[in-house]
Short mmCIF file of C-alpha atoms and ligand atoms in Angstrom, two decimals:
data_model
loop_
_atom_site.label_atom_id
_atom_site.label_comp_id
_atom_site.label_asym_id
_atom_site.label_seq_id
_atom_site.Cartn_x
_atom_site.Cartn_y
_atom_site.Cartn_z
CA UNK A 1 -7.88 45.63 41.99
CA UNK A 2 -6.34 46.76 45.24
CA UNK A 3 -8.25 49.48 47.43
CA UNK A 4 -7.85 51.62 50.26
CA UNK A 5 -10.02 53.28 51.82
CA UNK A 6 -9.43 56.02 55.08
CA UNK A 7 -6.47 53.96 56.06
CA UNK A 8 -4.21 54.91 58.97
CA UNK A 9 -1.35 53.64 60.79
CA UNK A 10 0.92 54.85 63.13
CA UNK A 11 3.85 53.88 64.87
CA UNK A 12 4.74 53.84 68.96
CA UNK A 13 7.53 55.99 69.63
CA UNK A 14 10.43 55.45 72.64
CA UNK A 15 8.55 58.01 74.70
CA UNK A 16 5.12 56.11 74.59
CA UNK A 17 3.47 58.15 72.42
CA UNK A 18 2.38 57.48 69.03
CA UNK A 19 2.82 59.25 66.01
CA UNK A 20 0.98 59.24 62.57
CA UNK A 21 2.96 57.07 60.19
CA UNK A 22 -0.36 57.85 57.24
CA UNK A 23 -3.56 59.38 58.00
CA UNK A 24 -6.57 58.99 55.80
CA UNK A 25 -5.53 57.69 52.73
CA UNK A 26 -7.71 56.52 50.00
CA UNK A 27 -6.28 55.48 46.59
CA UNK A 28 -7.27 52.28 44.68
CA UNK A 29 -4.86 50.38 42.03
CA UNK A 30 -6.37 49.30 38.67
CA UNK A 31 -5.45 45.86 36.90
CA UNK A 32 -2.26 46.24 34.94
CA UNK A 33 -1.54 49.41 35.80
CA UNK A 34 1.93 50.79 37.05
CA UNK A 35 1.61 53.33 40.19
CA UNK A 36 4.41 54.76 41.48
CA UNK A 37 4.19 56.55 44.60
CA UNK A 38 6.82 59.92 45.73
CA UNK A 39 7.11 61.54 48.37
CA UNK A 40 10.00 62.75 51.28
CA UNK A 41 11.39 60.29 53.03
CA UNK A 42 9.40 59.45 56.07
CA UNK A 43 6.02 60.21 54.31
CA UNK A 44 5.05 56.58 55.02
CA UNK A 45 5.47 55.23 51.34
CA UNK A 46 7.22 51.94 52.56
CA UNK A 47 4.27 51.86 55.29
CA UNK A 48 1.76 51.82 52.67
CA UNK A 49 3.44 49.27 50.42
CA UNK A 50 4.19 46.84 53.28
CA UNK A 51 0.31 47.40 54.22
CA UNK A 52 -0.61 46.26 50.99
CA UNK A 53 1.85 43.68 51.43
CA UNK A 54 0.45 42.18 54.53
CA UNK A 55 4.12 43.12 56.60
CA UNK A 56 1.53 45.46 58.64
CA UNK A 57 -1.56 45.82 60.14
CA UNK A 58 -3.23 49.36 59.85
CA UNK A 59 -5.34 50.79 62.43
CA UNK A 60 -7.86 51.88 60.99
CA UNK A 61 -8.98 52.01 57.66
CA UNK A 62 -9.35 49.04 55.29
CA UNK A 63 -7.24 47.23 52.30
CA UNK A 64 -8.81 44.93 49.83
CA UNK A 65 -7.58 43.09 46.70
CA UNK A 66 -9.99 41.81 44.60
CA UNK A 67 -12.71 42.88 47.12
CA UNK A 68 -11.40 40.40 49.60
CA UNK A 69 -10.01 42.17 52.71
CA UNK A 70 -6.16 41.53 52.98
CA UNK A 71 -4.46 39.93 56.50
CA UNK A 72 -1.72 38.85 55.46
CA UNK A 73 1.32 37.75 53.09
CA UNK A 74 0.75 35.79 50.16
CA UNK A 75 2.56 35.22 47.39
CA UNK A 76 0.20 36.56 45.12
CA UNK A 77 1.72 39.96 46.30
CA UNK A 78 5.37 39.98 45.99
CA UNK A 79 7.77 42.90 47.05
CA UNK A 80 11.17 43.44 45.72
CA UNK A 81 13.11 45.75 47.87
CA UNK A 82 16.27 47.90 47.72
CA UNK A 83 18.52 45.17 49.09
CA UNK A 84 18.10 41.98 46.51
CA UNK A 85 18.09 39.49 49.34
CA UNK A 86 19.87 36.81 47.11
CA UNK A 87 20.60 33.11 48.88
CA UNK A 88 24.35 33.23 48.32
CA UNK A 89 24.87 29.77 48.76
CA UNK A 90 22.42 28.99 45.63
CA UNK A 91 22.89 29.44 41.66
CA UNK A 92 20.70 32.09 39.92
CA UNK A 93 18.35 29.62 38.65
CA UNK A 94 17.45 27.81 42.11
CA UNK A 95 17.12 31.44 44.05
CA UNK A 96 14.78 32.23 41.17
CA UNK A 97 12.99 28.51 41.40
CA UNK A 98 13.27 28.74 45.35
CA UNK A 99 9.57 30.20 45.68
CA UNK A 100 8.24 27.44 43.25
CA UNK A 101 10.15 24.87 45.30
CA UNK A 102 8.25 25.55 48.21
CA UNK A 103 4.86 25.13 46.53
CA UNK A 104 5.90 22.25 45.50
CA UNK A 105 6.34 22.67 42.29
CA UNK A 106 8.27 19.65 40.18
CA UNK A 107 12.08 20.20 39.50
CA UNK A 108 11.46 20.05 35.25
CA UNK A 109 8.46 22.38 35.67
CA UNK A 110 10.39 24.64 38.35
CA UNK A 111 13.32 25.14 36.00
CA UNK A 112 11.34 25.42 32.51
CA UNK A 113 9.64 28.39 35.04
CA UNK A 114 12.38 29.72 36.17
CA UNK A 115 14.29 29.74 32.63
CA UNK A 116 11.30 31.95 31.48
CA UNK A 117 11.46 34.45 34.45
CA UNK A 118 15.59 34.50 33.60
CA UNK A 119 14.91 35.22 29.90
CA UNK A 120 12.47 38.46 31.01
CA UNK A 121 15.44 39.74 32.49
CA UNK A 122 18.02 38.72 29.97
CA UNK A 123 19.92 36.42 32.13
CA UNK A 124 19.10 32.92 30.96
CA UNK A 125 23.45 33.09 30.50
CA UNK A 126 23.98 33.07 34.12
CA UNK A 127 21.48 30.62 35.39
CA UNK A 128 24.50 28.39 36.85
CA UNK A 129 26.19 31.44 38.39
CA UNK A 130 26.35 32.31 42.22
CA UNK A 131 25.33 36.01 42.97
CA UNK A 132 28.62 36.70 44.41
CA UNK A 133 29.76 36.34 40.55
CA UNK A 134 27.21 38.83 39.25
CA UNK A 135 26.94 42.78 39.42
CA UNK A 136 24.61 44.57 41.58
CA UNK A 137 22.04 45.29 38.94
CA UNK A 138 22.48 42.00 37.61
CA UNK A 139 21.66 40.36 40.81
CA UNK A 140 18.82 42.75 41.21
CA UNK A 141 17.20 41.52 37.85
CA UNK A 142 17.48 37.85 39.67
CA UNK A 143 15.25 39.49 42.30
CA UNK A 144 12.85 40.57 39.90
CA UNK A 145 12.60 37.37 38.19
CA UNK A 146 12.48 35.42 41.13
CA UNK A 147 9.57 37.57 42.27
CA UNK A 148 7.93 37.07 38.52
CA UNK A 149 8.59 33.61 39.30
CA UNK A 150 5.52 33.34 41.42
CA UNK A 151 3.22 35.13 39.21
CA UNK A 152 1.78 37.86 40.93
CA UNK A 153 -1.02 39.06 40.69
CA UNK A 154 0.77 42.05 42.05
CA UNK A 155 4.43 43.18 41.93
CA UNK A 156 5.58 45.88 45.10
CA UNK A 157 8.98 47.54 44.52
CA UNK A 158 10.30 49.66 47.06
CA UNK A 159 13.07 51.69 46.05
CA UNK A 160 14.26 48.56 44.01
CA UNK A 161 16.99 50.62 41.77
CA UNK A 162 18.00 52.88 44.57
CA UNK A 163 21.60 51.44 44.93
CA UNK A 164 22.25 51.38 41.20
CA UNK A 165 24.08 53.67 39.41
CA UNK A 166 22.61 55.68 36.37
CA UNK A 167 23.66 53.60 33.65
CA UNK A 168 22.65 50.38 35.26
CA UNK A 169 19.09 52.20 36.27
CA UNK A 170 18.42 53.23 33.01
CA UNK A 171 19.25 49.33 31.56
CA UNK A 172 16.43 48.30 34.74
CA UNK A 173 13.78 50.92 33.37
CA UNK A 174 14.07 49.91 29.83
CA UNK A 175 13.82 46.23 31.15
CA UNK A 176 10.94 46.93 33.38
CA UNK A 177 8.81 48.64 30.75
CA UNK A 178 9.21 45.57 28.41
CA UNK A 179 8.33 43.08 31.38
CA UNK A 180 5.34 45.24 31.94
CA UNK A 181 4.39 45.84 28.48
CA UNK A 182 4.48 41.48 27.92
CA UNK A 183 3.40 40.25 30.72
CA UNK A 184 0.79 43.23 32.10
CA UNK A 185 1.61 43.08 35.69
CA UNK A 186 -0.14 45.38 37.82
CA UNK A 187 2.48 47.13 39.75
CA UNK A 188 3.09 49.87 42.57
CA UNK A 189 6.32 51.31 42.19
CA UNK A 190 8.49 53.81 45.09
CA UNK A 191 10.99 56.03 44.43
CA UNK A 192 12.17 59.42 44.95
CA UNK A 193 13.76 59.79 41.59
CA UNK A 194 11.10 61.75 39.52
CA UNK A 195 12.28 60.91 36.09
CA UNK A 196 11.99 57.53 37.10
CA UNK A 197 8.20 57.40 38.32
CA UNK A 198 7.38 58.88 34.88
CA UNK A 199 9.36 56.78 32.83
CA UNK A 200 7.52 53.94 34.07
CA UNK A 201 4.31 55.18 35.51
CA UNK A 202 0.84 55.10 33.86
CA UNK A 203 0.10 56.97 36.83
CA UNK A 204 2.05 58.75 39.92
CA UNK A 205 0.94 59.36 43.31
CA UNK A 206 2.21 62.41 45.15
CA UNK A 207 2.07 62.26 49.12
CA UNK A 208 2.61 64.93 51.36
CA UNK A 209 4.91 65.42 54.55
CA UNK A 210 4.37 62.99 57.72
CA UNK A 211 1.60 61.99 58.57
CA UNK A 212 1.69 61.07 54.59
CA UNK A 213 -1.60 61.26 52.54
CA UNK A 214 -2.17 61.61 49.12
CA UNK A 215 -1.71 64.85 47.91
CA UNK A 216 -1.94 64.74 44.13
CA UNK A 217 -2.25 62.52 41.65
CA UNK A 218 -0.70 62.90 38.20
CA UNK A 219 -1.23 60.64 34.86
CA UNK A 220 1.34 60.01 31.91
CA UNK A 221 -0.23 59.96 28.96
CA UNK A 222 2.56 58.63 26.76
CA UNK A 223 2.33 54.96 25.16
CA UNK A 224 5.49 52.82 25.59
CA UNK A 225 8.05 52.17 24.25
CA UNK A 226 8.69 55.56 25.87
CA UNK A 227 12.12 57.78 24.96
CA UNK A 228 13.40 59.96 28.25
CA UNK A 229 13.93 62.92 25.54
CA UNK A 230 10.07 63.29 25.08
CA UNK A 231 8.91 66.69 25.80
CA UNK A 232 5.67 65.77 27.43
CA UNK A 233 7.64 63.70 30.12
CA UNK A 234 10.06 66.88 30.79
CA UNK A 235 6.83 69.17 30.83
CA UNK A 236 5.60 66.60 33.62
CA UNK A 237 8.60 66.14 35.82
CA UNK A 238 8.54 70.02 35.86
CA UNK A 239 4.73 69.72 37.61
CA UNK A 240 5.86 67.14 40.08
CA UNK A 241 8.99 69.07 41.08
CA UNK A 242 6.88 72.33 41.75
CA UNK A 243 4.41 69.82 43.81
CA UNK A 244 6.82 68.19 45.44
CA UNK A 245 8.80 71.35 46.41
CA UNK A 246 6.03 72.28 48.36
CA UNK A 247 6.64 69.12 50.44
CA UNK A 248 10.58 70.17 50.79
CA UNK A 249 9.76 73.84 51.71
CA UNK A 250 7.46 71.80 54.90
CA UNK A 251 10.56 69.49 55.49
CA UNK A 252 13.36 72.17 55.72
CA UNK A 253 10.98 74.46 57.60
CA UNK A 254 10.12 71.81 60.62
CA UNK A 255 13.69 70.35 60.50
CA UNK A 256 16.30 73.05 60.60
CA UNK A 257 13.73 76.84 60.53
CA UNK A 258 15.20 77.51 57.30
CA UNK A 259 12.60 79.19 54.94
CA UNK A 260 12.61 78.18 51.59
CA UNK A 261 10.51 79.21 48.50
CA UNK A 262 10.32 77.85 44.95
CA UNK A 263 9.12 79.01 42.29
CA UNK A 264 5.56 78.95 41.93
CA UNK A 265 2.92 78.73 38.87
CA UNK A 266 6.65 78.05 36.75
CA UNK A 267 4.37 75.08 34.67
CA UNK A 268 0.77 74.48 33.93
CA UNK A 269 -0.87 72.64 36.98
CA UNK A 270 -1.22 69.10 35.72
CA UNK A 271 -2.62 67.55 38.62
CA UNK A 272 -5.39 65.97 37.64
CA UNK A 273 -8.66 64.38 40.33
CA UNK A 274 -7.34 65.45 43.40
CA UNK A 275 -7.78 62.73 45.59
CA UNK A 276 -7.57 62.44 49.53
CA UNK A 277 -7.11 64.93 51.32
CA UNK A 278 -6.09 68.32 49.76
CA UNK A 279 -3.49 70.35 52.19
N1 ATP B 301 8.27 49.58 62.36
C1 ATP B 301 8.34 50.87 62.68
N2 ATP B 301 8.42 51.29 63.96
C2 ATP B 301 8.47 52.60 64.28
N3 ATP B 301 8.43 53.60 63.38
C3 ATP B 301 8.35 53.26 62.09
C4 ATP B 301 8.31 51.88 61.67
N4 ATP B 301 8.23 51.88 60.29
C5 ATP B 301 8.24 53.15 59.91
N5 ATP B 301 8.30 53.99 60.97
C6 ATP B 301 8.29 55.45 60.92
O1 ATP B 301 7.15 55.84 60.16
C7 ATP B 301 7.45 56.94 59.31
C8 ATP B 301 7.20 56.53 57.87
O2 ATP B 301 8.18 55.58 57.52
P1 ATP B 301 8.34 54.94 56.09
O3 ATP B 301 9.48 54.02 56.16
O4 ATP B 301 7.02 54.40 55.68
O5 ATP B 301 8.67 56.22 55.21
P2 ATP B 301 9.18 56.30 53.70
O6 ATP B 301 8.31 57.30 53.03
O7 ATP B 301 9.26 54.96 53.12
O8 ATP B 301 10.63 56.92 53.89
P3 ATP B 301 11.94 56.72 52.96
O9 ATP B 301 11.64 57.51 51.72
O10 ATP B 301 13.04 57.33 53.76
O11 ATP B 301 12.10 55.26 52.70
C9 ATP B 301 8.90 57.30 59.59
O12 ATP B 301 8.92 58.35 60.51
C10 ATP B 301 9.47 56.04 60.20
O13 ATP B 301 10.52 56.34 61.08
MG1 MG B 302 10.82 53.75 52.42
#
């Protein structure tokens, strides 16, 4: 639904010179699917979603959705970030009708909308609340239904349960994977947090060190509902570490010349079509 092909962007830095933000990368995004994309911070995974988004131009390369290049915002492509970006001043139910307002939308037909989007999250109770009055995961379930509110035909979430603490994550992940299993939203998903990205993930994206490109690619193949104590997730998160690792021993090296080694070959290689560029 959403490809890219060889795309590249880089960033101007305070001395004049740019650097390579991503460099080549070529990944497409099927129709329903969740993607989650890892990598070390800096790797340009925020760069790539807010590409996709429209936030960014690349410079070279090209971005399509539905075959039709993207060159801009629209709400057809909806990011939730880390920070939930609430209107404080508003109730719940009008930040979560505020997109639908501006379309245009009727006040019944805004709120029957909204209502819906509330009851996803389990929230319908505090429609008449302010956000001040809600906790931070609560408030970042507003966000998502306020995003579901327009319906996408994509959903980008950067980091979006970075701030939350493990108990409220967990409530978020078993709340995203019903959303996703009822209303089959295609979504691209970033984290660090491995067990997260395959929790959720029908498929995870691995990039490598700055200038980021895809490094590996790795599939779950477990149907949802899915339980965190299922061995073939464990045997997975193992793989990713061991990929990722490589990534760290890059970081640590460059940053502070300290050499660092994991342990290699510890789990099956479970990688599977390498795409991009192999390092
Ligand atoms: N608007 C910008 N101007 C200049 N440099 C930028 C800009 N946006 C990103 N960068 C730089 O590009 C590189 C990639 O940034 P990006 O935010 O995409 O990484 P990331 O993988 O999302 O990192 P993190 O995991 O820490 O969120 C970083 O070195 C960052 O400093
Ligand atoms: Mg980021």
């Amino acid at each position: 639904m959403i490809d890219l092909s060889g795309v590249s962007k880089g960033f101007m830095q305070k001395d004049g010179r740019k650097f390579g933000a991503i460099e080549n990368v070529t990944f497409s995004i099927r129709k329903g699917e969740f993607l989650s994309l890892l990598g070390p911070s800096g790797c340009g995974k925020s760069t790539l979603l807010n590409l996709i988004a429209g936030l960014e131009q690349a410079d070279s390369g090209e971005i399509s959705m539905q075959g039709k290049k993207i060159n801009g915002p629209a709400p057809d492509r909806t990011v939730v970030f880390q920070e939930h970006a609430l209107f404080p001043w508003m109730t719940v139910i009008d930040n979560v009708a505020f997109g639908l307002k501006q379309k245009g939308i009727p006040k019944k037909t805004r709120s029957e909308i909204a209502m819906e989007k509330l009851q996803m999250v389990h929230l319908t109770r505090f429609a008449a609340r302010y956000p001040h009055e809600l906790s931070v995961g609560m408030r970042q379930r507003v966000a998502i239904a306020r995003a579901l509110s327009m319906d996408p035909e994509i959903l980008l979430m950067d980091e979006p349960f970075a701030a939350l603490d493990e108990q409220t994550r967990l409530i978020l992940h078993k709340q995203l994977e019903e959303i996703t299993v009822i209303t089959g939203t295609t979504l691209l998903f970033i984290t660090h947090n491995i067990r997260e990205a395959i929790f959720l993930s029908d498929r995870i994206l691995v990039m490598s060190t700055r200038p980021g490109r895809i490094k590996r690619e790795f599939t779950v193949p477990v149907a949802r509902p899915r339980d965190y104590v299922d061995p073939h997730l464990h045997q997975l998160e193992a793989a990713i570490m061991e990929t990722l690792g490589e990534e760290l021993e890059k970081v640590l090296k460059e940053e502070i010349g300290y050499e660092f080694r994991i342990k290699k070959n510890a789990v099956p290689d479970l990688a599977v079509n390498h795409l991009g560029n192999e390092l």
